Amino acid sequence: MMDASIKIILALLISLEISFTTSISLNIALIVCAIIYLLCKRVNWKLMLYSIFLPILPAFGSWSSLYFYGTGDHIHMSFVLLTRIFAYIWIGSCFTFTTDIDKLLKSLEQNFRLPSTFVYGVLAAFNFLPRIAQEVKIIRLAARMRGEILHFYSPQIFFKAILTSLNWSNNLAQAMRSHGFAEGATRTHYHVIKIPIWNWFVALVIFIAVQIFLFMSPFH
Amino acid sequence: MQTTKKSSGWHLRDVIMLTLIAIFFGFIFWIWAFAYDAVAATPLKPFANDITLGAWIMAGPLAGYLLRKAGASFLGEFLAAFAEMIIGSQWGVSTLLSGLIQGIGGELGFALTGYKKWNSFSLVLSTLTSTIVTFGYDLYASGYTSYSLGMLITLFIIRFLSIGFFGGVLVAAITKLIDKSGILNR
């Protein structure tokens, strides 16, 4: 198992690199490798389909913008962007489909010294994700009962969201403190997450392989 | 997240609030992506990115205004991008990169005032730095270097208007509601 924080660092580095390079073949190679990785991990096929269909519109949008409105090397660039957007999605999926925020934050805390106030604060808030989705619906429904329709550009919807965040954060922080969470105190860990050396090694090999591919590939 | 090493100024409640707001925005961004698609499906395609961009940078200035701390704007924006990616963004891991860039752009505006001013002046400054930084990034990341100069100027103006509306006018309207309610003067 690759460690979650290594995975996200690698994903960020590679996606940053393909934001600035213009190699179609590298983008395609990354997509293929990501798909193979996800197949090996036996990711749910519905999630895989999601990663195929989701980027179609933005990818097509970027492709057609450059293809029809660009100048100079725009035909090549339009296909770079098309493949780049799919590469972003699939590289992202390698992270989001195979690990979770819990593992990531705990690894960041134990291996990268992220302060525990941040780790557990963010974690507490992320556990509210389903309730937040619900709350957005409630805010809009409550307004509709008063005959108002809230759009995403209505200040009220954001104001209500901020009010709710303030309330919940007070309650959550109090609840955590009453359960013994002390800010800045040293903690011991029940789940000790140590990053094995081979994780760093694999990450380095992948990163170097990307560079070699970029410079050696006859196709761009 | 290295900008927030100074944990003394950050309390548990602040972190939770910032993250909750970020997730709310993450959801709203996620819905907003379909607006981008709607614009992208019309002849306005090449402008879709710049017309809709403003909404994505809102989390930063609002978080900065609410918490009035160095790094709050950056973190708010970055966490919102993270939430959007977790919910399932159509831009994948690049969402996180955009969040990083947009966070830096928004934060710069407040940083230029030395974190002393939290008013419409710093908001305007923040929208300006956001526009410049995100545009610089898109020159490469979105292939804007392939556009003619005239097109680039048009796109830049559209982007500034979009960010000005969402990150400036709308954020100011929200902060006015907050000020009137008095919830920040606890």
Coordinates of C-alpha atoms in Angstrom, one line a residue:
Chain A
M1 CA 0.0 0.0 0.0
M2 CA 1.3 3.4 -1.0
D3 CA 1.0 6.0 1.8
A4 CA -1.8 8.5 1.2
S5 CA 0.5 11.6 1.6
I6 CA 3.1 10.2 -0.8
K7 CA 0.4 9.5 -3.3
I8 CA -1.1 13.0 -3.2
I9 CA 2.4 14.7 -3.3
L10 CA 3.3 12.6 -6.3
A11 CA -0.1 13.3 -8.0
L12 CA 0.3 17.0 -7.4
L13 CA 3.9 17.1 -8.7
I14 CA 3.0 15.2 -11.9
S15 CA -0.1 17.2 -12.6
L16 CA 1.9 20.4 -12.0
E17 CA 4.4 19.2 -14.5
I18 CA 1.8 18.3 -17.2
S19 CA 0.3 21.8 -16.7
F20 CA 3.5 23.3 -18.1
T21 CA 4.6 20.6 -20.6
T22 CA 2.9 20.0 -24.0
S23 CA 3.4 16.4 -24.6
I24 CA 0.4 14.5 -25.8
S25 CA 2.1 11.1 -25.6
L26 CA 3.1 11.7 -21.9
N27 CA -0.5 12.6 -21.1
I28 CA -1.8 9.5 -22.8
A29 CA 0.9 7.3 -21.1
L30 CA -0.1 8.7 -17.7
I31 CA -3.8 8.0 -18.4
V32 CA -3.0 4.4 -19.4
C33 CA -0.8 3.8 -16.4
A34 CA -3.5 5.3 -14.1
I35 CA -6.2 3.0 -15.6
I36 CA -3.9 0.0 -15.2
Y37 CA -3.2 0.9 -11.6
L38 CA -6.9 1.4 -10.8
L39 CA -7.8 -1.9 -12.6
C40 CA -5.2 -3.7 -10.4
K41 CA -6.7 -2.1 -7.3
R42 CA -10.1 -3.5 -8.4
V43 CA -11.9 -0.1 -8.2
N44 CA -15.6 -0.2 -8.6
W45 CA -16.5 -0.1 -12.3
K46 CA -19.1 2.6 -11.7
L47 CA -16.4 4.9 -10.4
M48 CA -14.3 4.1 -13.4
L49 CA -17.2 5.0 -15.7
Y50 CA -17.6 8.2 -13.8
S51 CA -14.0 9.1 -14.5
I52 CA -14.5 8.4 -18.2
F53 CA -17.7 10.5 -18.7
L54 CA -17.1 13.3 -16.2
P55 CA -14.3 15.1 -18.0
I56 CA -15.8 14.8 -21.5
L57 CA -17.5 18.2 -21.4
P58 CA -14.7 20.3 -20.0
A59 CA -12.2 18.4 -22.2
F60 CA -14.3 19.1 -25.3
G61 CA -14.7 22.7 -24.2
S62 CA -11.0 23.3 -23.9
W63 CA -10.2 21.4 -27.1
S64 CA -12.8 23.3 -29.2
S65 CA -11.8 26.7 -27.8
L66 CA -8.2 26.3 -28.9
Y67 CA -9.0 24.4 -32.1
F68 CA -11.4 27.0 -33.4
Y69 CA -10.1 30.2 -31.8
G70 CA -6.4 29.7 -31.3
T71 CA -3.5 30.8 -33.4
G72 CA -0.1 29.4 -34.2
D73 CA 0.5 25.9 -32.8
H74 CA -3.1 25.7 -31.7
I75 CA -4.1 22.3 -33.3
H76 CA -1.4 20.6 -31.3
M77 CA -2.2 22.5 -28.2
S78 CA -5.9 21.7 -28.5
F79 CA -5.1 18.0 -28.3
V80 CA -2.6 18.6 -25.5
L81 CA -5.4 20.2 -23.5
L82 CA -7.9 17.4 -24.4
T83 CA -5.5 14.7 -23.1
R84 CA -4.3 16.9 -20.2
I85 CA -7.8 17.1 -18.7
F86 CA -8.3 13.4 -18.9
A87 CA -4.9 12.9 -17.3
Y88 CA -5.8 15.2 -14.4
I89 CA -9.0 13.2 -13.8
W90 CA -7.3 9.8 -13.9
I91 CA -4.3 10.9 -11.8
G92 CA -6.8 12.4 -9.3
S93 CA -8.8 9.1 -9.3
C94 CA -5.7 7.2 -8.4
F95 CA -5.7 9.1 -5.1
T96 CA -9.4 9.6 -4.4
F97 CA -10.6 6.1 -5.3
T98 CA -7.9 4.2 -3.4
T99 CA -7.5 6.2 -0.2
D100 CA -9.4 8.6 2.0
I101 CA -9.1 11.8 3.9
D102 CA -8.7 10.1 7.2
K103 CA -5.6 8.2 6.1
L104 CA -4.2 11.3 4.4
L105 CA -4.6 13.6 7.4
K106 CA -3.2 11.0 9.9
S107 CA -0.2 10.4 7.7
L108 CA 0.4 14.1 7.3
E109 CA 0.2 14.5 11.1
Q110 CA 2.6 11.7 11.9
N111 CA 5.0 12.1 9.1
F112 CA 4.9 15.7 8.0
R113 CA 4.2 17.4 11.4
L114 CA 1.0 18.9 10.4
P115 CA -0.3 20.4 13.7
S116 CA -3.0 18.2 15.4
T117 CA -5.4 21.2 15.7
F118 CA -5.5 21.2 11.9
V119 CA -5.7 17.5 11.5
Y120 CA -8.6 16.9 13.8
G121 CA -10.3 20.2 13.0
V122 CA -10.4 19.4 9.3
L123 CA -11.3 15.8 10.0
A124 CA -14.2 16.8 12.2
A125 CA -15.5 19.2 9.6
F126 CA -15.2 16.6 6.7
N127 CA -17.3 14.2 8.7
F128 CA -20.1 16.7 8.2
L129 CA -19.9 16.5 4.5
P130 CA -23.2 14.6 4.0
R131 CA -24.9 17.0 6.4
I132 CA -23.6 20.0 4.5
A133 CA -25.1 18.6 1.3
Q134 CA -28.4 18.2 3.2
E135 CA -28.0 21.7 4.7
V136 CA -27.7 23.4 1.3
K137 CA -31.0 21.7 0.3
I138 CA -32.6 22.8 3.5
I139 CA -31.5 26.4 3.1
R140 CA -33.0 26.5 -0.5
L141 CA -36.2 24.8 0.6
A142 CA -36.7 27.1 3.6
A143 CA -36.3 30.1 1.3
R144 CA -38.8 28.7 -1.1
M145 CA -41.3 28.3 1.6
R146 CA -41.1 32.0 2.1
G147 CA -41.6 32.5 -1.7
E148 CA -37.9 33.3 -2.3
I149 CA -35.8 31.4 -4.8
L150 CA -32.1 31.3 -3.8
H151 CA -29.6 31.1 -6.6
F152 CA -25.9 30.3 -6.1
Y153 CA -25.3 34.0 -6.7
S154 CA -27.7 35.1 -3.9
P155 CA -25.7 36.5 -0.9
Q156 CA -28.3 34.9 1.4
I157 CA -27.4 31.3 0.6
F158 CA -23.7 32.0 1.5
F159 CA -24.7 34.0 4.6
K160 CA -26.9 31.1 5.8
A161 CA -24.0 28.7 5.1
I162 CA -21.6 30.8 7.1
L163 CA -24.1 31.1 10.0
T164 CA -24.4 27.3 10.0
S165 CA -20.6 26.9 9.9
L166 CA -20.2 29.3 12.8
N167 CA -22.8 27.4 14.9
W168 CA -21.5 23.9 14.1
S169 CA -17.9 24.9 14.6
N170 CA -18.7 26.1 18.1
N171 CA -20.6 23.0 19.0
L172 CA -18.0 20.6 17.4
A173 CA -15.0 22.4 19.1
Q174 CA -16.8 22.2 22.4
A175 CA -17.7 18.6 21.9
M176 CA -14.1 17.7 21.0
R177 CA -12.7 19.6 24.0
S178 CA -15.1 17.8 26.4
H179 CA -13.9 14.5 25.0
G180 CA -10.4 15.5 26.0
F181 CA -8.9 17.1 22.8
A182 CA -6.2 19.6 23.9
E183 CA -4.8 22.0 21.4
G184 CA -1.1 21.8 21.0
A185 CA -0.7 18.9 23.4
T186 CA 1.5 16.0 22.3
R187 CA -0.5 13.0 21.3
T188 CA 0.1 9.3 21.2
H189 CA -1.3 7.3 18.3
Y190 CA -3.3 4.2 18.2
H191 CA -2.8 3.8 14.5
V192 CA 0.9 4.4 13.9
I193 CA 1.5 5.3 10.3
K194 CA 5.0 5.0 9.1
I195 CA 6.0 5.5 5.5
P196 CA 8.1 2.5 4.4
I197 CA 11.3 3.4 2.5
W198 CA 10.0 1.5 -0.6
N199 CA 7.2 4.1 -0.9
W200 CA 9.7 6.9 -1.3
F201 CA 11.6 4.7 -3.8
V202 CA 8.6 3.9 -5.9
A203 CA 7.5 7.6 -5.9
L204 CA 11.0 8.6 -7.0
V205 CA 11.1 6.0 -9.8
I206 CA 7.7 7.1 -11.1
F207 CA 8.8 10.7 -11.1
I208 CA 12.1 10.0 -12.8
A209 CA 10.3 7.7 -15.4
V210 CA 8.0 10.6 -16.2
Q211 CA 11.0 12.9 -16.9
I212 CA 12.8 10.2 -19.0
F213 CA 9.6 9.6 -21.0
L214 CA 9.2 13.4 -21.5
F215 CA 12.7 13.8 -22.9
M216 CA 13.1 10.5 -24.8
S217 CA 9.7 10.0 -26.4
P218 CA 9.8 10.6 -30.1
F219 CA 6.2 11.7 -30.1
H220 CA 4.9 15.0 -28.6
Chain B
M1 CA -0.4 24.0 4.2
Q2 CA 3.1 25.2 5.4
T3 CA 1.9 28.8 5.6
T4 CA 0.1 28.0 8.8
K5 CA 2.9 26.7 11.0
K6 CA 2.1 29.3 13.6
S7 CA -0.6 27.2 15.3
S8 CA -0.8 29.6 18.2
G9 CA -3.1 31.9 16.3
W10 CA -5.3 29.1 15.0
H11 CA -7.8 27.6 17.4
L12 CA -9.7 24.4 16.9
R13 CA -12.9 26.4 16.4
D14 CA -11.3 28.5 13.6
V15 CA -10.0 25.4 11.8
I16 CA -13.4 23.7 12.0
M17 CA -15.2 26.8 10.8
L18 CA -12.8 27.4 8.0
T19 CA -13.2 23.8 6.8
L20 CA -17.0 23.8 7.1
I21 CA -17.2 27.0 5.1
A22 CA -14.7 25.5 2.6
I23 CA -16.9 22.4 2.2
F24 CA -20.0 24.5 1.7
F25 CA -18.2 26.3 -1.0
G26 CA -16.9 23.0 -2.4
F27 CA -20.5 21.9 -2.9
I28 CA -21.4 25.2 -4.4
F29 CA -18.4 25.1 -6.7
W30 CA -19.3 21.5 -7.7
I31 CA -22.8 22.7 -8.8
W32 CA -21.2 25.7 -10.5
A33 CA -19.1 23.4 -12.7
F34 CA -22.3 22.5 -14.5
A35 CA -22.8 26.2 -15.2
Y36 CA -19.4 26.2 -16.8
D37 CA -20.5 23.2 -18.9
A38 CA -23.7 25.1 -19.9
V39 CA -21.6 28.1 -21.1
A40 CA -19.1 25.7 -22.7
A41 CA -21.9 24.1 -24.8
T42 CA -22.7 27.5 -26.5
P43 CA -20.6 29.5 -29.0
L44 CA -19.2 31.3 -25.9
K45 CA -16.9 28.3 -25.4
P46 CA -13.5 30.0 -25.3
F47 CA -14.9 32.4 -22.7
A48 CA -16.5 29.8 -20.5
N49 CA -13.4 29.5 -18.2
D50 CA -13.1 33.3 -17.7
I51 CA -16.9 34.0 -17.4
T52 CA -17.4 31.5 -14.6
L53 CA -14.0 31.7 -12.9
G54 CA -15.1 34.4 -10.3
A55 CA -17.3 32.0 -8.4
W56 CA -14.4 29.7 -7.7
I57 CA -12.3 32.4 -6.0
M58 CA -15.0 33.5 -3.5
A59 CA -14.0 31.2 -0.7
G60 CA -10.6 32.9 -0.2
P61 CA -11.7 36.5 0.3
L62 CA -14.6 35.5 2.5
A63 CA -12.4 33.3 4.7
G64 CA -9.9 36.1 4.9
Y65 CA -12.6 38.6 5.9
L66 CA -14.2 36.2 8.5
L67 CA -11.0 35.1 10.2
R68 CA -8.8 38.1 9.6
K69 CA -5.6 36.1 9.9
A70 CA -2.6 35.7 7.6
G71 CA -3.1 32.5 5.6
A72 CA -6.9 32.3 6.2
S73 CA -7.7 33.3 2.6
F74 CA -5.2 30.9 1.1
L75 CA -6.3 28.0 3.4
G76 CA -10.0 28.7 2.8
E77 CA -9.6 28.5 -0.9
F78 CA -7.3 25.5 -0.9
L79 CA -9.6 23.5 1.4
A80 CA -12.6 24.4 -0.7
A81 CA -10.7 23.0 -3.7
F82 CA -9.9 19.9 -1.7
A83 CA -13.5 19.5 -0.8
E84 CA -14.5 19.9 -4.4
M85 CA -12.1 17.2 -5.5
I86 CA -13.3 14.8 -2.8
I87 CA -16.9 15.4 -3.8
G88 CA -15.9 14.5 -7.4
S89 CA -14.7 17.4 -9.5
Q90 CA -14.7 17.1 -13.3
W91 CA -11.2 18.6 -13.3
G92 CA -9.6 15.9 -11.0
V93 CA -6.4 16.6 -9.3
S94 CA -6.0 19.9 -11.2
T95 CA -8.8 21.3 -8.9
L96 CA -6.2 21.2 -6.1
L97 CA -3.6 22.9 -8.2
S98 CA -6.1 25.6 -9.2
G99 CA -7.1 26.0 -5.5
L100 CA -3.4 26.5 -4.7
I101 CA -3.0 29.1 -7.4
Q102 CA -6.3 30.9 -6.6
G103 CA -5.5 30.8 -2.9
I104 CA -2.1 32.5 -3.5
G105 CA -3.8 35.0 -5.8
G106 CA -6.4 36.0 -3.2
E107 CA -4.0 35.9 -0.3
L108 CA -1.6 38.3 -2.0
G109 CA -4.2 41.1 -2.0
F110 CA -4.6 40.9 1.8
A111 CA -0.9 40.5 2.2
L112 CA -0.2 43.7 0.3
T113 CA -2.1 45.6 3.0
G114 CA 0.1 43.9 5.6
Y115 CA -3.1 42.2 6.9
K116 CA -4.1 45.5 8.5
K117 CA -7.1 46.4 6.3
W118 CA -10.1 44.2 5.9
N119 CA -12.4 46.5 3.9
S120 CA -13.5 47.1 0.3
F121 CA -10.0 48.3 -0.6
S122 CA -8.4 45.0 0.4
L123 CA -11.2 43.2 -1.4
V124 CA -10.5 45.1 -4.6
L125 CA -6.8 44.5 -4.3
S126 CA -7.5 40.8 -3.7
T127 CA -9.7 40.5 -6.8
L128 CA -6.9 42.2 -8.8
T129 CA -4.1 39.9 -7.6
S130 CA -6.4 36.9 -8.1
T131 CA -7.0 37.9 -11.7
I132 CA -3.3 38.4 -12.4
V133 CA -2.1 35.3 -10.7
T134 CA -4.7 32.9 -12.1
F135 CA -4.4 34.4 -15.6
G136 CA -0.6 33.9 -15.5
Y137 CA -1.2 30.3 -14.6
D138 CA -3.8 29.7 -17.3
L139 CA -1.3 31.1 -19.9
Y140 CA 0.3 27.7 -19.6
A141 CA -2.1 25.4 -17.9
S142 CA -5.0 26.2 -20.2
G143 CA -3.0 26.9 -23.3
Y144 CA -3.8 30.6 -23.5
T145 CA -0.4 31.3 -25.1
S146 CA -2.0 30.0 -28.3
Y147 CA -4.5 32.9 -28.4
S148 CA -3.8 36.2 -30.2
L149 CA -3.1 39.3 -28.1
G150 CA -6.6 40.7 -28.8
M151 CA -8.2 37.6 -27.5
L152 CA -6.0 37.5 -24.5
I153 CA -6.9 41.1 -23.5
T154 CA -10.6 40.3 -24.0
L155 CA -10.2 37.2 -21.8
F156 CA -8.4 39.1 -19.1
I157 CA -11.1 41.8 -19.0
I158 CA -13.8 39.1 -18.8
R159 CA -11.9 37.4 -16.0
F160 CA -11.5 40.6 -14.1
L161 CA -15.2 41.3 -14.4
S162 CA -16.1 37.8 -13.3
I163 CA -13.8 37.9 -10.3
G164 CA -14.8 41.4 -9.6
F165 CA -18.4 40.4 -9.4
F166 CA -18.1 37.2 -7.4
G167 CA -15.0 37.9 -5.3
G168 CA -15.7 41.6 -5.0
V169 CA -19.4 42.6 -5.2
L170 CA -20.9 39.4 -4.0
V171 CA -18.4 38.9 -1.2
A172 CA -19.0 42.5 -0.1
A173 CA -22.7 41.9 0.0
I174 CA -22.3 38.8 2.1
T175 CA -19.9 40.5 4.5
K176 CA -22.5 43.3 4.8
L177 CA -25.1 40.8 5.9
I178 CA -22.6 39.3 8.4
D179 CA -21.7 42.8 9.8
K180 CA -25.4 43.7 10.1
S181 CA -26.1 40.5 12.0
G182 CA -23.3 41.2 14.5
I183 CA -22.3 37.5 14.7
L184 CA -18.6 38.4 14.4
N185 CA -18.6 40.6 17.5
R186 CA -18.8 37.8 20.0

